[in-house]
């Protein structure tokens, strides 16, 4: 029999979960009692903790195994009945969401800093997902933070030892209570689910080729993140691809020294390889597997907004949606409005929500949302309550296999029907938090001043008036909760938009994000580069926000 100990502790400053969990440098998490305090705070907000089941897993970055061990000890000390843990502590974020829903657990603890760099000198993160499988809503994260500011002790079973390297069930007796740890195959449940959602035989025929069609050559890059084992089992074992179709599929604690963010900057070597012309399709996923980048032959880049819109218009060919039907669509506010046009044409509900996947969950739970996405390379559906990178790639391949069209042909057909929403995001990373907050305060004062709406400015050498300007707020149509100060929007009469927002996904300093969107109708020039089409908007955005003054930067750190 093992015994529970109660250890005295004191609060740490700043354990406020951001957009998707608590993210800090590894050295912060290594402080004595730092992890213990935060895990205890998560458990403290759950009233139905006694005898419950939780899912635990992470993206394989530095510190995951050690923190899984701590979670086991603290959950044992707090009366949790069972933990479902991925082998070696590995579970993609989408897989955790699926396991929570499949097993009807109280929730899950995910150890990830998502697309942020890993390793001893970089980032770590912990986030809590609730019983619907989605990230904890604001009300829950605020309570976690409140508990972290008043915590005085945590409960732990320090002597419990559990092997997470071997699949199987281990049973413990904690004083008079049973405690079970089940270590599972990290991939199997998710793989089985994907086979229910998509037409695997059709995709397999596409990838292997047939008598009348040559092999459709793909290049899939896991960026040394958690999706490596998933990609090998799905694409090689199930769909007939070869090892040569995969890149960087071994999860590494430091992601091999790369920044595991699937965009044109950090996945540049994948872009370079696909640009050579040997591949018909390229895809990359981030550290925890919830983000994706899609490329066509010659490295034709599909923006996340276009990806969302095209999938929306083709959902009817995917078996899952043939069974469930297609409900509404949604996007985060900064995401280009391409899917809005599809929703209108299909007569479906369309929702614009703040950044953060948690805002989609209520809509899905109310059966009002089938497909949603964010400009930050996130696409997903109501099959789970997280964005899902591997799902997005399979969705594209299902559409390609069914339609017989290439990525480029799908894009061109879409633009000719709906027009093109040119889009770019400029990130100014690791800036002074105080300066960026002042930028947002001063900018809000400027755009809400009398006379700003209606003022005229030149866009592509054409005079355009500002037709709307605000600091975006959102009232959830399901629970009526309100999110304020979600980003400053400027909307022009020609449909162009400039949006300013401070990101909540960094581990230090502030990231200022400027989003730029310009719409070209289907009979206009849809063949320009984004740089050409958005050039004048970039100049306006830098001037309106006085970005150089507040950040000291003439240009962004990253453009996506």
XYZ file of C-alpha atoms in Angstrom:
560
model
C 0.000 0.000 0.000
C 1.235 3.461 -0.951
C 0.550 6.578 1.102
C -0.319 10.177 0.218
C 1.841 13.035 1.403
C 0.785 16.680 1.526
C 3.679 18.998 0.694
C 3.657 22.665 1.624
C 4.351 25.091 -1.203
C 4.027 28.748 -2.161
C 2.511 30.276 -5.316
C 4.545 31.242 -8.378
C 3.769 34.386 -10.305
C 2.502 34.131 -13.843
C 0.895 30.677 -14.028
C -1.850 32.155 -16.204
C -2.716 29.834 -19.120
C -2.597 31.640 -22.454
C -4.439 30.931 -25.697
C -3.806 27.211 -25.269
C -2.193 26.364 -21.942
C 0.737 27.502 -19.825
C 3.921 28.011 -21.863
C 7.266 29.018 -20.425
C 10.938 28.272 -20.858
C 12.044 24.841 -19.640
C 14.147 26.468 -16.915
C 10.951 27.976 -15.465
C 9.260 24.583 -15.253
C 12.395 23.133 -13.636
C 11.930 25.282 -10.538
C 11.132 23.250 -7.433
C 7.355 22.708 -7.107
C 6.546 24.705 -10.266
C 5.036 21.745 -12.146
C 3.499 20.315 -8.981
C 1.728 23.602 -8.221
C 0.220 23.895 -11.687
C -0.934 20.264 -11.904
C -2.498 20.553 -8.430
C -4.241 23.746 -9.565
C -5.682 21.908 -12.583
C -6.986 19.134 -10.348
C -8.389 21.604 -7.825
C -10.844 23.084 -10.330
C -12.409 19.692 -11.139
C -15.190 18.911 -8.675
C -15.721 15.356 -10.001
C -12.086 14.346 -9.507
C -12.639 11.397 -7.163
C -12.335 8.145 -9.137
C -12.259 9.928 -12.512
C -10.253 9.034 -15.616
C -7.811 11.420 -17.298
C -5.801 11.138 -20.521
C -2.131 12.161 -20.381
C 0.350 12.607 -23.219
C 2.653 15.033 -24.942
C 4.621 15.901 -28.045
C 7.906 14.273 -27.004
C 9.776 17.474 -26.276
C 12.345 17.805 -23.500
C 10.827 17.239 -20.035
C 7.709 15.311 -21.176
C 8.653 11.991 -19.547
C 9.647 13.647 -16.278
C 6.419 15.639 -16.077
C 4.321 12.551 -16.916
C 5.944 10.903 -13.880
C 5.011 13.910 -11.726
C 1.429 13.838 -13.031
C 1.119 10.156 -12.115
C 2.306 10.864 -8.573
C 0.019 13.876 -8.045
C -3.052 12.264 -9.632
C -2.516 9.245 -7.365
C -2.425 11.597 -4.392
C -5.661 13.347 -5.359
C -7.982 10.382 -5.765
C -7.944 10.102 -9.565
C -9.091 6.586 -10.451
C -7.317 5.993 -13.764
C -4.827 7.532 -16.172
C -4.671 6.642 -19.874
C -1.129 7.476 -21.018
C 0.480 7.231 -24.444
C 3.480 4.902 -24.613
C 6.637 6.836 -23.703
C 4.356 9.770 -22.894
C 3.657 10.383 -26.585
C 0.237 11.461 -27.812
C -0.578 14.046 -30.452
C -2.969 16.769 -29.328
C -5.678 15.532 -31.755
C -5.218 11.988 -30.429
C -5.725 13.203 -26.850
C -8.957 14.920 -27.873
C -10.195 11.733 -29.518
C -9.270 9.575 -26.507
C -11.076 11.923 -24.108
C -14.234 11.697 -26.196
C -14.006 7.973 -26.941
C -13.430 7.022 -23.295
C -15.750 9.731 -21.891
C -13.056 10.881 -19.455
C -13.118 13.945 -17.219
C -10.491 15.497 -19.461
C -6.842 15.307 -20.360
C -3.493 16.915 -19.593
C -1.381 17.646 -22.678
C 2.325 18.380 -22.386
C 3.180 20.578 -25.315
C 4.225 24.030 -26.384
C 2.765 23.194 -29.799
C 4.805 24.802 -32.599
C 7.346 26.450 -30.247
C 10.968 25.191 -30.271
C 11.942 22.435 -27.830
C 15.018 21.407 -25.870
C 16.545 22.370 -22.564
C 16.994 26.023 -23.603
C 13.587 26.423 -25.197
C 9.916 25.934 -24.402
C 7.635 23.596 -22.501
C 3.905 23.732 -21.904
C 1.009 22.180 -20.038
C -2.636 22.528 -21.018
C -5.868 21.042 -19.761
C -8.614 19.787 -22.078
C -12.106 19.283 -20.706
C -14.565 16.410 -21.123
C -15.635 17.458 -24.623
C -12.030 16.965 -25.758
C -11.369 20.652 -26.332
C -9.072 23.187 -24.665
C -10.377 24.470 -21.346
C -12.593 27.550 -21.828
C -11.749 30.902 -20.276
C -13.827 30.245 -17.178
C -11.822 27.103 -16.388
C -8.391 28.564 -17.171
C -9.184 31.598 -15.051
C -10.038 29.287 -12.148
C -6.818 27.318 -12.655
C -4.904 30.569 -12.490
C -6.794 31.707 -9.395
C -5.939 28.471 -7.604
C -2.299 28.844 -8.636
C -2.166 32.224 -6.863
C -3.453 30.908 -3.527
C -2.044 27.369 -3.455
C -0.529 26.321 -0.122
C 0.100 22.598 -0.640
C -0.134 19.737 -3.106
C -0.909 16.052 -2.602
C 1.498 13.473 -3.953
C 2.423 9.787 -3.751
C 6.205 10.166 -4.045
C 7.076 6.460 -4.035
C 4.823 5.304 -6.860
C 6.759 3.918 -9.827
C 5.184 3.250 -13.200
C 6.816 2.104 -16.436
C 5.404 4.168 -19.304
C 7.657 2.538 -21.905
C 5.617 -0.681 -22.031
C 1.996 -1.036 -23.172
C -0.151 -2.516 -20.425
C -2.163 -1.912 -17.260
C -0.645 -1.381 -13.818
C -2.805 -1.335 -10.682
C -1.908 0.362 -7.414
C -3.460 0.631 -3.982
C -3.208 4.180 -2.654
C -4.186 3.860 1.006
C -7.753 2.534 0.636
C -8.284 3.568 -3.005
C -7.602 1.852 -6.331
C -5.454 3.660 -8.897
C -4.888 2.370 -12.433
C -2.393 3.449 -15.087
C -3.052 2.159 -18.598
C -0.228 2.710 -21.088
C -1.595 2.495 -24.619
C -0.372 2.360 -28.188
C -0.120 6.060 -29.006
C -1.347 5.630 -32.584
C -3.936 2.839 -32.754
C -7.114 4.610 -31.581
C -6.451 7.652 -33.766
C -5.598 5.501 -36.797
C -8.780 3.460 -36.403
C -10.777 6.688 -36.250
C -9.205 8.111 -39.409
C -10.164 4.900 -41.222
C -13.786 5.545 -40.231
C -13.666 9.176 -41.398
C -11.937 8.875 -44.780
C -12.064 6.573 -47.796
C -8.722 4.846 -47.208
C -9.050 2.434 -50.197
C -9.622 5.408 -52.530
C -6.634 7.322 -51.118
C -4.487 4.186 -51.290
C -5.298 3.788 -54.992
C -4.335 7.449 -55.519
C -0.952 7.070 -53.796
C -0.050 3.707 -55.333
C -1.351 4.501 -58.799
C -3.382 2.261 -61.094
C -3.384 1.003 -64.667
C -4.747 4.263 -66.007
C -3.195 6.677 -63.487
C 0.372 7.109 -62.363
C 1.353 7.135 -58.703
C 0.452 10.367 -56.875
C 3.718 11.263 -55.199
C 3.544 12.820 -51.727
C 6.119 14.176 -49.297
C 5.020 14.271 -45.657
C 7.137 16.078 -43.053
C 6.606 15.520 -39.316
C 9.333 18.052 -38.412
C 10.719 15.650 -35.750
C 7.482 16.062 -33.811
C 4.923 13.688 -32.397
C 3.187 12.906 -35.716
C 6.112 10.776 -36.927
C 4.705 7.452 -35.630
C 1.215 8.399 -36.838
C 2.462 9.266 -40.318
C 4.407 5.991 -40.652
C 1.442 3.864 -39.633
C -1.078 5.786 -41.734
C 0.803 6.620 -44.909
C 3.173 3.649 -45.178
C 1.396 0.752 -43.457
C -2.154 1.672 -44.510
C -1.976 3.826 -47.640
C 0.908 2.287 -49.545
C 3.407 5.143 -49.484
C 7.083 4.351 -48.949
C 9.627 5.561 -46.419
C 10.936 7.857 -49.181
C 7.641 9.749 -48.996
C 8.295 10.698 -45.358
C 10.669 13.156 -43.709
C 11.753 13.710 -40.110
C 9.432 11.112 -38.566
C 11.437 10.354 -35.400
C 10.197 12.487 -32.464
C 13.085 14.336 -30.810
C 13.250 16.190 -27.515
C 14.619 19.280 -29.285
C 12.899 18.600 -32.643
C 16.337 18.158 -34.145
C 17.166 21.804 -33.481
C 14.468 23.095 -35.830
C 11.452 25.296 -35.161
C 8.559 22.802 -35.584
C 6.122 25.262 -37.106
C 4.749 24.226 -40.534
C 4.944 27.441 -42.499
C 6.917 28.794 -45.446
C 9.669 30.098 -43.165
C 10.302 27.209 -40.778
C 9.496 24.406 -43.236
C 11.550 26.014 -45.982
C 13.504 22.829 -46.732
C 10.259 20.937 -47.423
C 9.156 23.763 -49.713
C 12.500 23.602 -51.509
C 12.187 19.834 -52.012
C 8.619 19.977 -53.334
C 9.546 22.884 -55.599
C 11.840 20.569 -57.591
C 8.756 19.067 -59.219
C 9.033 15.426 -58.170
C 6.085 15.572 -55.791
C 2.387 16.197 -56.439
C 1.605 17.052 -52.836
C 3.445 18.143 -49.713
C 2.323 18.417 -46.115
C 4.010 19.365 -42.849
C 2.825 19.184 -39.241
C 3.956 20.949 -36.082
C 5.373 19.590 -32.836
C 2.111 18.322 -31.333
C 0.352 17.538 -34.593
C -2.491 20.044 -34.634
C -1.172 22.401 -37.347
C -0.651 21.714 -41.035
C 0.763 23.223 -44.204
C -0.409 22.036 -47.633
C 1.606 22.366 -50.848
C 0.841 21.431 -54.427
C 3.222 20.447 -57.224
C 6.045 22.946 -57.593
C 5.469 24.004 -53.970
C 2.260 25.861 -54.754
C 1.295 27.114 -51.315
C -2.276 26.752 -50.081
C -3.073 29.432 -47.524
C -4.924 28.150 -44.456
C -7.937 30.275 -45.422
C -8.049 28.800 -48.935
C -7.544 25.310 -47.513
C -10.517 25.801 -45.198
C -12.704 27.175 -47.988
C -11.860 24.466 -50.504
C -12.438 21.673 -47.982
C -15.743 23.300 -47.059
C -16.896 23.148 -50.659
C -15.880 19.466 -50.969
C -16.896 18.054 -47.572
C -19.697 16.072 -49.180
C -17.195 13.619 -50.711
C -15.758 12.555 -47.333
C -17.526 9.516 -45.773
C -17.751 11.049 -42.282
C -19.753 14.026 -43.560
C -21.848 11.811 -45.809
C -23.034 10.208 -42.558
C -23.310 13.296 -40.336
C -24.300 15.918 -42.880
C -22.667 19.330 -43.231
C -23.668 21.911 -40.624
C -22.121 25.354 -40.266
C -18.627 26.746 -40.829
C -16.426 28.979 -38.688
C -13.110 30.791 -38.755
C -11.088 32.852 -36.341
C -11.542 36.596 -36.777
C -8.050 37.256 -38.273
C -8.457 34.467 -40.855
C -9.222 35.600 -44.401
C -12.912 35.343 -45.206
C -12.746 32.866 -48.102
C -14.939 30.293 -46.342
C -17.613 32.948 -45.752
C -18.305 32.941 -49.490
C -18.691 29.163 -49.535
C -21.039 29.256 -46.538
C -23.207 31.845 -48.274
C -23.365 29.837 -51.483
C -24.217 26.630 -49.547
C -26.702 28.465 -47.290
C -24.877 27.342 -44.139
C -24.348 29.198 -40.855
C -21.061 31.102 -40.677
C -19.349 32.070 -37.401
C -16.455 34.470 -36.776
C -14.802 33.765 -33.408
C -11.745 34.941 -31.455
C -8.396 33.222 -31.928
C -8.205 30.003 -29.912
C -9.691 26.617 -30.753
C -11.734 26.575 -27.545
C -14.177 29.029 -29.131
C -15.258 26.444 -31.719
C -16.130 23.779 -29.140
C -19.515 25.107 -27.971
C -20.682 25.468 -31.569
C -19.689 21.893 -32.334
C -21.294 20.545 -29.165
C -24.511 22.313 -30.182
C -24.408 20.648 -33.649
C -24.044 23.971 -35.430
C -20.523 23.548 -36.787
C -18.864 20.942 -39.024
C -15.640 22.597 -40.217
C -13.490 25.415 -38.879
C -10.039 26.895 -39.136
C -7.500 29.490 -38.121
C -4.989 31.378 -40.213
C -2.216 29.989 -37.986
C -2.241 26.758 -40.019
C -5.058 25.146 -38.062
C -7.859 23.187 -39.726
C -10.306 20.770 -38.144
C -13.817 19.437 -37.906
C -16.295 18.220 -35.342
C -14.725 14.734 -35.334
C -12.750 16.023 -32.299
C -12.448 19.347 -30.472
C -8.933 20.315 -31.579
C -7.422 21.311 -34.870
C -5.872 18.289 -36.562
C -2.942 18.396 -38.958
C -2.950 14.783 -40.161
C -6.735 14.929 -40.597
C -6.329 17.995 -42.846
C -3.798 16.246 -45.094
C -6.037 13.178 -45.372
C -9.019 15.402 -46.154
C -7.114 16.983 -49.033
C -6.059 13.583 -50.354
C -9.638 12.295 -50.117
C -10.836 15.311 -52.144
C -8.040 14.926 -54.705
C -8.709 11.201 -55.085
C -12.439 11.762 -55.529
C -12.240 14.779 -57.849
C -9.279 13.743 -59.973
C -8.026 17.342 -59.710
C -4.576 18.509 -58.629
C -3.981 20.985 -55.816
C -3.460 23.770 -58.359
C -6.605 22.849 -60.282
C -8.653 22.864 -57.083
C -7.291 26.303 -56.176
C -7.845 27.812 -59.630
C -11.352 26.397 -59.899
C -12.172 27.834 -56.476
C -10.813 31.316 -57.228
C -12.642 31.478 -60.559
C -15.897 30.720 -58.786
C -15.558 32.693 -55.534
C -12.716 35.178 -56.094
C -9.426 35.229 -54.223
C -8.751 36.397 -50.674
C -5.085 37.450 -50.651
C -3.691 37.121 -47.145
C -0.477 37.441 -45.134
C 0.491 37.565 -41.468
C 3.474 39.595 -40.274
C 4.874 38.521 -36.890
C 7.102 40.754 -34.802
C 8.444 38.247 -32.255
C 9.922 38.724 -28.763
C 9.158 42.426 -28.557
C 8.764 44.410 -25.347
C 5.425 43.448 -23.805
C 4.907 46.916 -22.327
C 5.624 48.625 -25.649
C 3.279 46.323 -27.543
C 0.496 46.875 -25.044
C 0.981 50.612 -25.434
C 0.833 50.224 -29.230
C -2.532 48.467 -28.910
C -3.865 51.063 -26.453
C -2.845 53.997 -28.617
C -4.073 52.316 -31.794
C -7.478 51.623 -30.286
C -7.731 55.254 -29.259
C -6.887 56.297 -32.842
C -9.301 54.001 -34.681
C -12.230 54.654 -32.346
C -11.823 58.439 -32.457
C -14.551 60.466 -34.113
C -13.961 60.786 -37.832
C -11.658 57.796 -38.288
C -14.430 55.665 -39.775
C -14.998 57.295 -43.145
C -11.406 58.499 -43.497
C -9.877 57.711 -46.890
C -6.608 55.938 -47.653
C -4.879 54.633 -50.766
C -4.889 50.870 -51.385
C -3.313 49.709 -54.656
C -3.328 53.368 -55.757
C -7.114 53.489 -55.305
C -8.693 55.655 -52.629
C -10.649 53.605 -50.080
C -12.618 54.666 -47.046
C -12.550 52.937 -43.661
C -16.038 51.449 -43.190
C -15.485 49.826 -39.763
C -12.909 49.910 -36.977
C -13.098 48.304 -33.541
C -11.493 46.098 -30.916
C -13.168 42.775 -31.694
C -15.448 41.273 -29.057
C -17.425 38.047 -29.199
C -20.504 36.745 -27.443
C -20.777 32.961 -27.600
C -24.191 32.195 -29.133
C -24.492 29.046 -27.027
C -23.520 30.000 -23.466
C -23.596 33.819 -23.926
C -20.067 34.188 -22.516
C -18.176 37.261 -23.728
C -14.580 37.641 -24.926
C -13.278 41.217 -25.143
C -10.187 42.894 -26.651
C -9.558 40.192 -29.246
C -7.791 42.327 -31.825
C -8.111 45.698 -33.501
C -9.824 45.573 -36.900
C -9.778 48.060 -39.746
C -12.131 47.264 -42.629
C -12.096 49.195 -45.911
C -14.864 49.691 -48.448
C -13.237 47.333 -50.969
C -13.221 44.477 -48.431
C -9.563 44.828 -47.435
C -8.755 44.335 -43.744
C -5.879 45.137 -41.403
C -5.902 43.457 -37.982
C -3.519 43.911 -35.053
C -3.297 41.374 -32.253
C -0.930 40.334 -29.469
C -0.333 36.584 -29.538
C -0.869 34.370 -26.496
C 1.311 31.468 -27.665
C 4.815 32.748 -26.931
C 6.852 31.861 -23.858
C 8.558 35.231 -23.365
C 8.147 38.853 -24.409
C 5.333 39.660 -26.820
C 4.544 38.760 -30.408
C 2.728 41.456 -32.348
C 0.799 40.001 -35.254
C -0.488 42.073 -38.156
C -2.946 40.369 -40.504
C -3.507 41.703 -44.002
C -6.307 40.709 -46.363
C -7.350 41.977 -49.789
C -10.158 40.497 -51.864
C -10.027 40.198 -55.651
C -13.284 39.142 -57.375
C -13.336 36.169 -59.732
C -13.148 38.409 -62.814
C -10.105 40.278 -61.446
C -6.401 39.446 -61.447
C -6.201 36.325 -59.287
C -2.649 35.486 -60.364
C -0.667 38.095 -58.444
C 1.678 37.135 -55.643
C 0.474 38.004 -52.148
C 3.446 40.345 -51.797
C 2.355 42.345 -54.859
C -1.321 42.453 -53.945
C -0.771 43.423 -50.300
C 2.132 45.864 -50.644
C 0.116 49.045 -50.050
C -1.764 47.460 -47.126
C 1.560 46.631 -45.469
C 2.613 50.282 -45.750
C -0.697 51.430 -44.260
C -0.497 48.901 -41.430
C 3.002 49.945 -40.410
C 1.932 53.601 -40.455
C -1.373 53.214 -38.610
C 0.209 51.201 -35.820
C 3.444 53.214 -35.671
C 5.059 49.789 -35.525
C 8.643 50.949 -35.850
C 8.230 53.355 -32.959
C 6.865 50.723 -30.565
C 8.827 47.625 -31.637
C 12.044 49.116 -32.991
C 11.557 46.938 -36.084
C 11.374 47.906 -39.748
C 10.214 44.461 -40.828
C 8.658 41.382 -39.263
C 10.509 38.370 -37.888
C 8.315 35.968 -39.868
C 5.895 36.400 -42.767
C 3.323 33.671 -43.411
